[in-house]
XYZ file of C-alpha atoms in Angstrom:
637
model
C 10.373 -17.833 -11.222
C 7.069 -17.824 -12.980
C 7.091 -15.663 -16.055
C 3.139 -14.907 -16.249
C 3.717 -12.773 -13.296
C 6.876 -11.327 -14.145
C 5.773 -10.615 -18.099
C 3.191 -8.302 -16.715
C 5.400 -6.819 -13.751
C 7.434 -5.350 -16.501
C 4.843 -4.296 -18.469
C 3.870 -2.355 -15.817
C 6.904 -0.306 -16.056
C 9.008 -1.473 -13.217
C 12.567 -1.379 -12.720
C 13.901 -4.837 -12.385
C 17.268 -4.449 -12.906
C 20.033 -3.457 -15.868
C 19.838 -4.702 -19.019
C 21.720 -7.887 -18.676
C 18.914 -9.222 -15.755
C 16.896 -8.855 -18.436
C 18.219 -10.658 -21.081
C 18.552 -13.488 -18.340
C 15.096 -12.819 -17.733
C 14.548 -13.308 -21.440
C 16.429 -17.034 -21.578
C 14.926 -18.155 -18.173
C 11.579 -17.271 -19.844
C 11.928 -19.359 -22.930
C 13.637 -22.226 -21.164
C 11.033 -22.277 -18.736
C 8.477 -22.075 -21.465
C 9.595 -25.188 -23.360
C 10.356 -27.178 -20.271
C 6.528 -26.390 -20.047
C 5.515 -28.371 -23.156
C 8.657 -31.015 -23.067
C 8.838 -32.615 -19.602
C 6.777 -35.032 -18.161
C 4.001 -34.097 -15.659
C 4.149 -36.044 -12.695
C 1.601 -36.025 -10.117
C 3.075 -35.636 -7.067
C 5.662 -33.197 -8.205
C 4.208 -30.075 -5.949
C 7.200 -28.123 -6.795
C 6.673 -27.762 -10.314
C 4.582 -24.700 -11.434
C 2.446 -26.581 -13.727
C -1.564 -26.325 -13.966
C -3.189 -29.853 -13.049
C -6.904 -31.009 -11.830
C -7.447 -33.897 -10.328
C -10.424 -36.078 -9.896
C -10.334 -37.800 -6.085
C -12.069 -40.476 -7.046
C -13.843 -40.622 -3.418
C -16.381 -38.355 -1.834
C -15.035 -36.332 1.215
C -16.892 -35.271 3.938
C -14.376 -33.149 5.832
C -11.852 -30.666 4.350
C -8.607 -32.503 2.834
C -5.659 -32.415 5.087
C -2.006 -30.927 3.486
C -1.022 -34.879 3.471
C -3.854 -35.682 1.419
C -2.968 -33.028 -1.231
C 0.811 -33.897 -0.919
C 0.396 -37.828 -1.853
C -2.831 -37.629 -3.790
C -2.865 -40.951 -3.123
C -5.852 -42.646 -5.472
C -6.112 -39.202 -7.164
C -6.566 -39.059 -10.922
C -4.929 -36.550 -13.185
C -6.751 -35.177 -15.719
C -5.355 -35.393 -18.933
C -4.531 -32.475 -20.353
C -7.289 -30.847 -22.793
C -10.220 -32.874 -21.425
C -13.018 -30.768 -20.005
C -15.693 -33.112 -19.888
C -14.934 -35.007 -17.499
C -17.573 -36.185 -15.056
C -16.157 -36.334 -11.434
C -16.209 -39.713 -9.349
C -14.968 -37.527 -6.080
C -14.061 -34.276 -5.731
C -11.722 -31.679 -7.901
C -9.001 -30.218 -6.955
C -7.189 -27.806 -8.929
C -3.231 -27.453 -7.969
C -0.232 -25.644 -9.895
C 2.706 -25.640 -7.074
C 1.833 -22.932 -4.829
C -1.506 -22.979 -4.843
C -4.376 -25.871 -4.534
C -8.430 -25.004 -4.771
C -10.271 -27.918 -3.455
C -14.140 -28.496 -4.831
C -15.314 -31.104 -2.519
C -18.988 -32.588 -2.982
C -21.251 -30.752 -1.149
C -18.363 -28.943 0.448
C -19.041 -24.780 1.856
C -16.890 -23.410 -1.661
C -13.110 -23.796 -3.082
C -10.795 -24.611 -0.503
C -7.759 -22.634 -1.158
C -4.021 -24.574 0.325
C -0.852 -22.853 0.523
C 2.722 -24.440 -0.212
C 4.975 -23.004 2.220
C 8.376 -26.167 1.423
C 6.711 -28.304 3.623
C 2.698 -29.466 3.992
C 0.165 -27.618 2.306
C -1.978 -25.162 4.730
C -5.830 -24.242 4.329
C -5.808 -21.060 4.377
C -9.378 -19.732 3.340
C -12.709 -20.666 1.521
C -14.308 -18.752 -1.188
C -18.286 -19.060 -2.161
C -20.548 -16.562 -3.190
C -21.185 -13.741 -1.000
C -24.411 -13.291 0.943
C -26.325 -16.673 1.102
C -28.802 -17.461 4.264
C -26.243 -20.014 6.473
C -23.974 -20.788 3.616
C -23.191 -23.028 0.190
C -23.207 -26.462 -0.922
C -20.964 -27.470 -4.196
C -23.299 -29.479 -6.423
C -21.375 -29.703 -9.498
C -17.874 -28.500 -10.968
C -17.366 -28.422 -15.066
C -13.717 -27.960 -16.291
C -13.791 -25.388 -18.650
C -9.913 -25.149 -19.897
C -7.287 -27.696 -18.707
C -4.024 -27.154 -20.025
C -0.408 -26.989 -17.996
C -0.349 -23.345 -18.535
C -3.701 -22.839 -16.864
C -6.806 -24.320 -15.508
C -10.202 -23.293 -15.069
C -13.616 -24.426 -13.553
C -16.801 -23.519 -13.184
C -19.020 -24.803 -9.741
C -22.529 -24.503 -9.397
C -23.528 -23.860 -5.753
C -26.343 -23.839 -4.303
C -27.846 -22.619 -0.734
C -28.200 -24.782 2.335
C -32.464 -25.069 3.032
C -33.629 -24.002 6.833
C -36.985 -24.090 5.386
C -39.174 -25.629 2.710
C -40.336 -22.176 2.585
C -37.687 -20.625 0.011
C -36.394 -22.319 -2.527
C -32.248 -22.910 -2.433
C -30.423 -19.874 -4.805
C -28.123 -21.496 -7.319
C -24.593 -19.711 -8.370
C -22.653 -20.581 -10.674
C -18.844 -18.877 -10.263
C -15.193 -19.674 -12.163
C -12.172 -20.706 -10.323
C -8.805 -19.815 -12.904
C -5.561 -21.055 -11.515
C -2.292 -20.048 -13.791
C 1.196 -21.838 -14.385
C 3.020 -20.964 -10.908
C 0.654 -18.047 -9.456
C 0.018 -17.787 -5.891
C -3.103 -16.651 -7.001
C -6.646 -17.871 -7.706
C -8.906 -15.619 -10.012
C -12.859 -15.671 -9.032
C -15.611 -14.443 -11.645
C -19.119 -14.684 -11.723
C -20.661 -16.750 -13.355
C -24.638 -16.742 -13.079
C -26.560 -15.404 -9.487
C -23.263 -14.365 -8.213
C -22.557 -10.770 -7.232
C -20.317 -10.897 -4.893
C -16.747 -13.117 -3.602
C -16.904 -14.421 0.143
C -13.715 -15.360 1.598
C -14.194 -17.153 4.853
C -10.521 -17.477 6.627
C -9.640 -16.271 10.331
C -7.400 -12.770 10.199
C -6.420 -10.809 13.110
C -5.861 -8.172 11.259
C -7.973 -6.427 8.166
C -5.552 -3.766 6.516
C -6.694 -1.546 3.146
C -3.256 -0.553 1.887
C -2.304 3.085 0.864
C -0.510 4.190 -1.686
C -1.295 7.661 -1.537
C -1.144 8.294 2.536
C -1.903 5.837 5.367
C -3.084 2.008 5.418
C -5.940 1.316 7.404
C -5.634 -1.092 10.237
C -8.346 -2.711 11.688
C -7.720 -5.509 14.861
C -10.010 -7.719 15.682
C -9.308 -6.872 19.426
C -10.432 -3.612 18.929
C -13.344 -3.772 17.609
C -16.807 -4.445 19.672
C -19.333 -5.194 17.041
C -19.643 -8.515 14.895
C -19.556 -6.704 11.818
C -17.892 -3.770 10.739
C -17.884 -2.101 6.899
C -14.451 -1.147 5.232
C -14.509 1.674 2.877
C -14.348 0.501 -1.012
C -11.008 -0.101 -2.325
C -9.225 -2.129 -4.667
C -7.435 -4.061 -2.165
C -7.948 -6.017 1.419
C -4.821 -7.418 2.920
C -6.060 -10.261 6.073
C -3.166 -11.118 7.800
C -3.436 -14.669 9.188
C -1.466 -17.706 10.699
C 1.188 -17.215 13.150
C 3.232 -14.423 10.929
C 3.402 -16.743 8.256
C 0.464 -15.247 5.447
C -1.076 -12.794 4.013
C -4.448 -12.947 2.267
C -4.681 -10.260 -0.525
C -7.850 -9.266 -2.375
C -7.625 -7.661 -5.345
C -10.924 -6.232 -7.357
C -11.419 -3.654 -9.947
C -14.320 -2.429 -8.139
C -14.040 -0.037 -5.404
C -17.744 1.773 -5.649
C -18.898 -1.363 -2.972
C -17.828 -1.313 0.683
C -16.313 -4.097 1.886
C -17.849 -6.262 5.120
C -16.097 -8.258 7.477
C -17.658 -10.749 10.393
C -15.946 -11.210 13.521
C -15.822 -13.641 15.682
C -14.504 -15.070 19.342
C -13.608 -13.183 22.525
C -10.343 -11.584 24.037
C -6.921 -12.834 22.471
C -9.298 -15.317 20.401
C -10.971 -12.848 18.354
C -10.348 -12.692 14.959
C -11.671 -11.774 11.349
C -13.962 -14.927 10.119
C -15.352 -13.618 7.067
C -15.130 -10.727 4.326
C -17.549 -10.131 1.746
C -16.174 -8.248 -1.380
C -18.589 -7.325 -4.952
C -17.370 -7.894 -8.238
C -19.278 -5.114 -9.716
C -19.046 -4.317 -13.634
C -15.683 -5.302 -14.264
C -16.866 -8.872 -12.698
C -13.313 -10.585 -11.408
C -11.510 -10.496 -7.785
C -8.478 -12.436 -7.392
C -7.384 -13.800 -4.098
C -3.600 -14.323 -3.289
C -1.843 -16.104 -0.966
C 1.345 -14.226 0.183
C 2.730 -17.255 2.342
C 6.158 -17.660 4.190
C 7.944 -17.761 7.623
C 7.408 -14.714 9.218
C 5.570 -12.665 5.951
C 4.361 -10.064 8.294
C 4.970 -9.102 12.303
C 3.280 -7.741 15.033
C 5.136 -5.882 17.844
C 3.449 -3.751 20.609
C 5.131 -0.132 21.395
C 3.949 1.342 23.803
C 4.472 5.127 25.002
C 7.342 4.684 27.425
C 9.649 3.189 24.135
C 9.574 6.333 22.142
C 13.217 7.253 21.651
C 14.454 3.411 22.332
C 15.974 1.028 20.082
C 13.914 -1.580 19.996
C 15.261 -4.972 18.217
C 12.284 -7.110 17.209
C 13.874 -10.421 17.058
C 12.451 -10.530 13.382
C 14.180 -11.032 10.219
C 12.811 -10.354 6.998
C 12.864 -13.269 5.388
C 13.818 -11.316 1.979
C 15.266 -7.971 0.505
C 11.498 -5.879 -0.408
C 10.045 -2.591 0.700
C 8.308 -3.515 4.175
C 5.930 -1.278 5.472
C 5.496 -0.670 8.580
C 2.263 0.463 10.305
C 2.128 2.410 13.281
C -0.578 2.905 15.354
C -0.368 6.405 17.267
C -2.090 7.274 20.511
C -5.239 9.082 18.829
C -6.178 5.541 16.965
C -5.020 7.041 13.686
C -2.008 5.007 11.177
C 1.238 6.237 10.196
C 3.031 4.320 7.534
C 6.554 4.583 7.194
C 8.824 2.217 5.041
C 12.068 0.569 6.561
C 15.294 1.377 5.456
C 17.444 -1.116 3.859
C 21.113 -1.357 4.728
C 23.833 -2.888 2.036
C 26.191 -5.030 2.206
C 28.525 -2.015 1.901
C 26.409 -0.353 5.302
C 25.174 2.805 3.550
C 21.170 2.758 4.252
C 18.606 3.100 1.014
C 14.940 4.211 0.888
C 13.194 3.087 -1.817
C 10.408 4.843 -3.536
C 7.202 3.221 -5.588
C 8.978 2.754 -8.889
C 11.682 0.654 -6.381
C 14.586 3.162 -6.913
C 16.401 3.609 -4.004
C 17.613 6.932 -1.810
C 20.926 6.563 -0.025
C 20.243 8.681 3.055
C 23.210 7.724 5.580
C 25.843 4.918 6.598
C 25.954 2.486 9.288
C 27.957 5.486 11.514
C 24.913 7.521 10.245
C 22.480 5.043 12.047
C 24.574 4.222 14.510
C 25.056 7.859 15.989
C 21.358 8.720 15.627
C 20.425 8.790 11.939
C 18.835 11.942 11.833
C 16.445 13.200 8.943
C 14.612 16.022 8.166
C 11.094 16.646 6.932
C 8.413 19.453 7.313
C 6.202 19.023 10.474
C 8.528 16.333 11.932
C 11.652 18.383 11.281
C 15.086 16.817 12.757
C 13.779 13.093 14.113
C 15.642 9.671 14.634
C 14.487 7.458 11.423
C 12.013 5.183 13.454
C 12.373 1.546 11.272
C 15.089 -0.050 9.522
C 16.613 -3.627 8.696
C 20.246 -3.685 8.831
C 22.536 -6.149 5.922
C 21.855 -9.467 8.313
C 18.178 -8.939 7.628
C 17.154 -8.150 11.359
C 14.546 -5.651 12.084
C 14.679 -2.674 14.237
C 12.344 0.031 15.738
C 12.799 3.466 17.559
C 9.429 5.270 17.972
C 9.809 8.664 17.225
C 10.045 11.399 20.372
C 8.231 14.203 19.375
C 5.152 15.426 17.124
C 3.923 12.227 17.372
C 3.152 9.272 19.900
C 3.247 5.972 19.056
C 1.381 3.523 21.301
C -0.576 0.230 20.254
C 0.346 -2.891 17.728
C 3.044 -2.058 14.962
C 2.560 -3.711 11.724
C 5.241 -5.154 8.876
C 4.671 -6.201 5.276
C 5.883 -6.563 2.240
C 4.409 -3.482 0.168
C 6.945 -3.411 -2.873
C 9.720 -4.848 -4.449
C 13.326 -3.850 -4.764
C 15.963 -4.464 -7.334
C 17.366 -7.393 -5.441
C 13.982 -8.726 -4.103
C 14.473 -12.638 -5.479
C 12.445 -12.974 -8.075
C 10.402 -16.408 -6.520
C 9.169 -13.834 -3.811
C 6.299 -11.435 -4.197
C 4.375 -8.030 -2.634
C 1.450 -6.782 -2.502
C 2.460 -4.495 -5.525
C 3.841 -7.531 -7.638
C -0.049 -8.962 -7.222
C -2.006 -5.769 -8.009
C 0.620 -5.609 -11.296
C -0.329 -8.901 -12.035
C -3.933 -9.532 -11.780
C -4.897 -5.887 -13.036
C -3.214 -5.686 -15.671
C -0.577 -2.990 -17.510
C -3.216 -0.229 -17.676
C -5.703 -0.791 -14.587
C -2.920 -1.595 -12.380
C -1.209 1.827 -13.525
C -4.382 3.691 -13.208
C -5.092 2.205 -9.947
C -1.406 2.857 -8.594
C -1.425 6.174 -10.020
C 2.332 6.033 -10.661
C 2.136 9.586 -12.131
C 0.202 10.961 -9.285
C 2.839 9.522 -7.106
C 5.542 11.587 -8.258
C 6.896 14.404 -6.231
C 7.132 17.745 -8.080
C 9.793 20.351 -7.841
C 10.452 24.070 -9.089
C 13.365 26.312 -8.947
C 15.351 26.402 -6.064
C 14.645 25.640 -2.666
C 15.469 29.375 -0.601
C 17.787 27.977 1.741
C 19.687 26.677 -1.034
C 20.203 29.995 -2.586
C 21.129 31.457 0.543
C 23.838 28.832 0.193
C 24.704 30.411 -3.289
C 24.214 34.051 -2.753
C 25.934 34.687 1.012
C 29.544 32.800 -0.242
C 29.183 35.216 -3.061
C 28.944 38.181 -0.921
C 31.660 36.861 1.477
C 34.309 36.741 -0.948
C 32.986 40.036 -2.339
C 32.669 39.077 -5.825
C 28.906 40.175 -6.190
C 29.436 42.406 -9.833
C 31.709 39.457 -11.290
C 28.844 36.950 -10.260
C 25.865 38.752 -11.299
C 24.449 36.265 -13.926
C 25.018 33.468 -10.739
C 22.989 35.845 -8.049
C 19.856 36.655 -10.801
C 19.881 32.987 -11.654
C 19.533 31.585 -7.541
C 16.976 34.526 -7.246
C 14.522 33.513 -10.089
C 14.889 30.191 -8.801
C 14.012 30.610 -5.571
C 11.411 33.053 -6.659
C 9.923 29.748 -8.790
C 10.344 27.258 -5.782
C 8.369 29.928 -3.576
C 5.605 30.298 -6.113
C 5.315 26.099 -6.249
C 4.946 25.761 -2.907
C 2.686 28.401 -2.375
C 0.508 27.201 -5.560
C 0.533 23.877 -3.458
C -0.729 25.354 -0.577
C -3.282 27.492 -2.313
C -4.606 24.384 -3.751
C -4.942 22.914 -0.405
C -7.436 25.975 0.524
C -9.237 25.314 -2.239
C -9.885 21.661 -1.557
C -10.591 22.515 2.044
C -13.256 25.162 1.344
C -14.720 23.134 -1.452
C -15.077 20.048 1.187
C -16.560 22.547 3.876
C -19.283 23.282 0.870
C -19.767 19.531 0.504
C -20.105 18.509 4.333
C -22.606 21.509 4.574
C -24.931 19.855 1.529
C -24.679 16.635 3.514
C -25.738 17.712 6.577
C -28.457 19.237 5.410
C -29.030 16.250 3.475
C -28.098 13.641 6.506
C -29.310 15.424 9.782
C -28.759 11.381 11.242
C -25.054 11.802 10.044
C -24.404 15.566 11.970
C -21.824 13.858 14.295
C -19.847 12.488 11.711
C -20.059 14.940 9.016
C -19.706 17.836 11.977
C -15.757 15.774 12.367
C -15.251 15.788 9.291
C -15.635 19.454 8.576
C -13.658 20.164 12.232
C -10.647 18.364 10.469
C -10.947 19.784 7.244
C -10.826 23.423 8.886
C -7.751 22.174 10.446
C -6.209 23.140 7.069
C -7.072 26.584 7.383
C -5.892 26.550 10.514
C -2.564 26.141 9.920
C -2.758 28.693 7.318
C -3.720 31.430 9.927
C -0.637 30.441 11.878
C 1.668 30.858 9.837
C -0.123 33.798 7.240
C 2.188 37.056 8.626
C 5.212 34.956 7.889
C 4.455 33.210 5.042
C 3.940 36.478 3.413
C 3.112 36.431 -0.137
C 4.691 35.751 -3.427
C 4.172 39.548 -4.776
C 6.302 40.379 -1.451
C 8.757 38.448 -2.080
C 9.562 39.633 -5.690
C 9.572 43.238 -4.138
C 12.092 42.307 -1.949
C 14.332 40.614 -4.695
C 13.855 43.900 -6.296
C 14.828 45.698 -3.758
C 18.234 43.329 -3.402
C 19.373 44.248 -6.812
C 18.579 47.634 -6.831
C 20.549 48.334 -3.476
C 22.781 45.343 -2.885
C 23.373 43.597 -6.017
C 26.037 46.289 -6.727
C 27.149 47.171 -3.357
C 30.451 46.774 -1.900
C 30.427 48.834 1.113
C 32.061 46.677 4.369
C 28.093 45.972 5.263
C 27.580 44.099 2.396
C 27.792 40.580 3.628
C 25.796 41.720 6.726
C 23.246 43.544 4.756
C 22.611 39.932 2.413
C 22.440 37.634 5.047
C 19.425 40.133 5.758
C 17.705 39.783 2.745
C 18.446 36.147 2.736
C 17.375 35.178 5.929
C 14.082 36.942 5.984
C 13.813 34.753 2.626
C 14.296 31.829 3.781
C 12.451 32.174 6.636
C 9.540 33.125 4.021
C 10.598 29.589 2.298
C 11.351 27.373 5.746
C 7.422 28.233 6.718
C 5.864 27.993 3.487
C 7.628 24.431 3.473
C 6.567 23.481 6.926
C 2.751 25.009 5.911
C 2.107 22.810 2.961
C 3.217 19.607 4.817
C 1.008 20.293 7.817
C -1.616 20.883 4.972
C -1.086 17.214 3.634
C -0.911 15.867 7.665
C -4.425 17.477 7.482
C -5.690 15.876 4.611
C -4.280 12.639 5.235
C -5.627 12.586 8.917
C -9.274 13.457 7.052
C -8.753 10.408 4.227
C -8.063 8.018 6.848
C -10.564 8.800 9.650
C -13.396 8.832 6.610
C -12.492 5.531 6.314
C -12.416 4.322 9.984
C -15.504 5.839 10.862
C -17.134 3.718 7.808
C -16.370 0.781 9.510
C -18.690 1.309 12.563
C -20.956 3.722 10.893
C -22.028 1.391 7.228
C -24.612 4.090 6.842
C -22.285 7.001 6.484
C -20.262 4.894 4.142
C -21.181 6.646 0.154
C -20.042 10.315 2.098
C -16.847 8.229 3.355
C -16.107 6.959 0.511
C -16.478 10.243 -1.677
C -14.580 11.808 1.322
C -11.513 9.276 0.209
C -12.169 10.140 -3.568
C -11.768 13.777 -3.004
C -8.637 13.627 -0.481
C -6.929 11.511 -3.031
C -7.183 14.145 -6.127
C -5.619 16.530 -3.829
C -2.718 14.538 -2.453
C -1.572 13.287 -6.137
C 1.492 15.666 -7.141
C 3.074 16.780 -3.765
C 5.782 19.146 -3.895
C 8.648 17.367 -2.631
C 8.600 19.368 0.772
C 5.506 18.540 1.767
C 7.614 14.764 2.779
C 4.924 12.535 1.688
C 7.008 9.550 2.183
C 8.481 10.862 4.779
């Protein structure tokens, strides 16, 4: 445990356990500190989490192998507090998980990964753009303490001609006590972070909707632009790491090089730009089988499907499923306990118990708008194996399914980390919240949901006790009158945004007649929401009708006891909850709308860079609209 990364976790607001895990938080974090500052540093020790450089007293011309960096044999440590050293080899800059090696006219910092056994190269970073690549001239150690290290190299371009002088960049490398990541900044020339590694995959996480997924199989072209986000996950090795980004910026696309042929292809290259803020930190997320690929196709919808997989620890996996139109769905796995109830947990890692192993085991049904009664498609059961059933109906799923570690979870160990755990970390308490939107992730809900008050009001009438339990009836019926005024505020503001885009596609086109095939889908999808609307408008009715028709309960049933009562209430309450049941399934086929429209924005930016600044605004927009949802419209599913 590495209390740097865990100070600002909880910072960040995030529930890591009752009060007594954190008083042995507390304790572990003082011990560790003065362990720190009292024990010996020894050189080989790769298991401690302290900060060293080394000098490797020989000039390399190939990349260091892991059993180089494991027996730094002829290495020299650099005593702690001395920057000025002048290097007789190369520098390498280590702290337990990760090591950045500066070789002597080496491409960049070559970035190893300690997985308990030999360190792995997993990447190299250099400044973006660049003719046919870098050449390290010098590194100057710039702090150099156990806590953390820092260094700045001067680069400068390989010649193909005396006709252009070589560009010279100058960028910092900061490695901290026990982080498994590496923080980049410019430092002179340098505008953007390249990270050359093979990936098959290129995912932009989504808190909000749907990841994108991009395969290197898929994709023709030998370079493709992803739209500008804070994040870029590269999944690489044989299951065994991820490579995460993580930038403030997000107002520059993002461009990846491919490479190879067939099952060879893969991602060789991403270009990210530091912009203003002028840092991007690159993590390592690195362990046996970190993230999994299985192929579904059609035929398995309905099956259990056992992927011979076990997650290597307790977290919130994602799991990204590709569907038979090209689009994403992301679903999270459910989590069983030792006990066999199942949880799903939500951002802020609190979890929902929604069935036991019976529950699974006969079916375990749930119910959401749009998808209504379905089979939960993912879950990992208390041995830590994962399982798949692709749902049946609405939806196909067909193509590669992907699994990561999005989150944490109140028993995720505390030496393992997520994707979350290194946006808390490297952005800090208030980017990372403003960039996570925790309050725009929360559900909202008002009154009472109609069927419920069916539930309160028919009993009622059954038992014939309507005069005795006035106050009760008046209180379910301004309830539900306030849950059916949410819902259709929610889907009101959908309209809005979708007539508001329509406006904006229209300017573009006018603007863009090159773009009229994209901008002409993007309006088709965005009138999708309106479409729904006129589906369901006669039954939906209206929130003026409705009150009429609570007033016309109390002022002819509310008092009634005539032997048609009950028969003459579950009237008036199934006409409203059949007002409620498609104003419920209405809003969530308005968010399947907009989430469809964020997420084919940002696919179509990948093979069409010029359409990119509309993409990207397209993303902006959809994201202001899906903050808030009202707990029907299941945007977690």
């Amino acid at each position: 445990m590495y209390p740097v990364m865990r100070s600002k976790y909880a910072d960040c607001g995030v529930i890591l356990g009752d009060r007594m895990i954190r008083s042995i938080w507390v304790l572990a974090v003082v011990l560790l500190g003065w362990a720190t500052f009292s024990a010996p540093v020894y050189a080989q020790d790769w298991e401690a989490p302290f900060v060293r450089i080394f000098d490797t007293k020989s000039h390399q011309d190939e990349p260091l192998k892991g059993a180089d960096i494991q027996k730094c044999a002829g290495w020299e440590l650099v005593p702690e507090d001395e920057t000025n050293r002048v290097f007789q080899g190369g520098t390498v800059l280590a702290n337990g998980r990760l090591a950045v090696a500066f070789r002597e006219q080496g491409p960049g910092g070559e970035v190893y990964a300690f997985n308990g056994g030999m360190p792995i190269k997993r990447a190299v970073l250099s400044p973006s753009g660049g003719r046919i690549g870098w050449l390290i001239e010098s590194v100057q150690v710039t702090e150099n303490t156990t806590a953390l290290g820092s260094v700045e190299v001067t680069l400068v371009e390989k010649q193909t001609t005396s006709q252009h002088a070589p560009m010279e960049c100058v960028m910092s490398f900061t490695l901290q006590m026990g982080q498994v990541f590496v923080q980049t900044k410019p430092v002179r020339n340098t505008v953007g972070l390249g990270i050359a590694a093979e990936a098959e995959y290129a995912v932009i996480p989504d808190f909000f909707a749907d990841d994108i997924v991009l395969g290197a199989g898929d994709l023709a072209s030998q370079k493709v632009e992803l739209p500008g986000d804070n994040f870029l996950l590269q999944m690489a090795g044989q299951g065994d790491s991820i490579l995460l980004s993580v930038s403030k910026n997000r107002e520059s696309d993002i461009s990846m090089n491919l490479r190879g042929e067939g099952k060879r292809r893969h991602f060789e290259h991403a270009s990210i730009y530091y912009g203003e803020d002028g840092a991007i930190w690159f993590a390592v997320l690195e362990g046996k089988s970190i993230w999994n690929e299985y192929m579904v196709r059609g035929s398995d919808a309905g099956k259990t499907i056992d992927l011979q997989w076990k997650a290597p620890f307790a977290a919130q996996w994602r799991v990204d499923w590709r569907q038979d139109n090209g689009l994403t769905d992301s679903w999270e796995m459910l989590l069983q306990r030792k006990d066999g109830a199942y949880e799903k947990h939500g951002w802020l890692g609190t979890p929902e118990a929604v069935g036991t192993d019976d529950w699974l085991k006969s079916g375990g049904k749930r119910w959401t708008t749009v998808l209504g009664w379905f089979h939960y498609p993912c879950w990992i059961d208390n041995r830590m194996n994962g399982y798949l059933q692709p749902l049946k109906k609405v939806v196909t799923f067909e193509g590669p399914v992907l699994i990561y570690p999005i989150n944490r979870v109140q028993n995720t160990p505390l030496d393992r980390y997520t994707v979350v755990d290194i946006v808390r970390a490297t952005l800090g308490v208030g980017p990372c919240e403003y960039v996570l939107d925790l309050e725009g992730q929360q559900m909202q809900f008002k009154g009472m949901a109609t069927c419920a008050a069916r539930e309160v009001i028919n009993p009622i009438f059954k038992e014939g006790r309507q005069k005795e339990c006035r106050e009760e009836i008046e209180k379910a019926l301004a309830n539900a009158l306030a849950f059916v005024k949410h819902i259709r505020g929610r889907i009101e503001e959908y309209r809005a945004f979708g007539r508001e885009m329509t406006v904006y596609l229209d300017k573009e086109r006018a603007k863009h007649p090159e773009l009229a095939e994209f901008l002409d889908e993007m309006k088709s999808l965005t009138a999708d929401i309106e479409g729904y609307v006129e589906k369901r408008n006669e039954k939906i009715k209206s929130p003026a009708y409705v009150e009429e028709l609570m007033q016309e309960f109390r002022e002819n049933l509310l008092d009634y006891e005539g032997p048609d009562a009950l028969e003459r209430c579950k009237q008036f309450t199934h006409e409203l909850t059949t007002i409620g049941g498609h104003q419920d399934e209405l809003v969530g086929e308005c968010r399947v709308a907009v989430r469809r429209l964020r997420q084919r924005a940002g696919l179509t930016s990948a093979d069409m860079p010029e359409a990119a600044d509309i993409a990207n605004e397209i993303r902006e927009k959809t994201q202001a609209i899906l903050r808030n949802p009202a707990s029907y419209e299941a945007p977690r599913h």
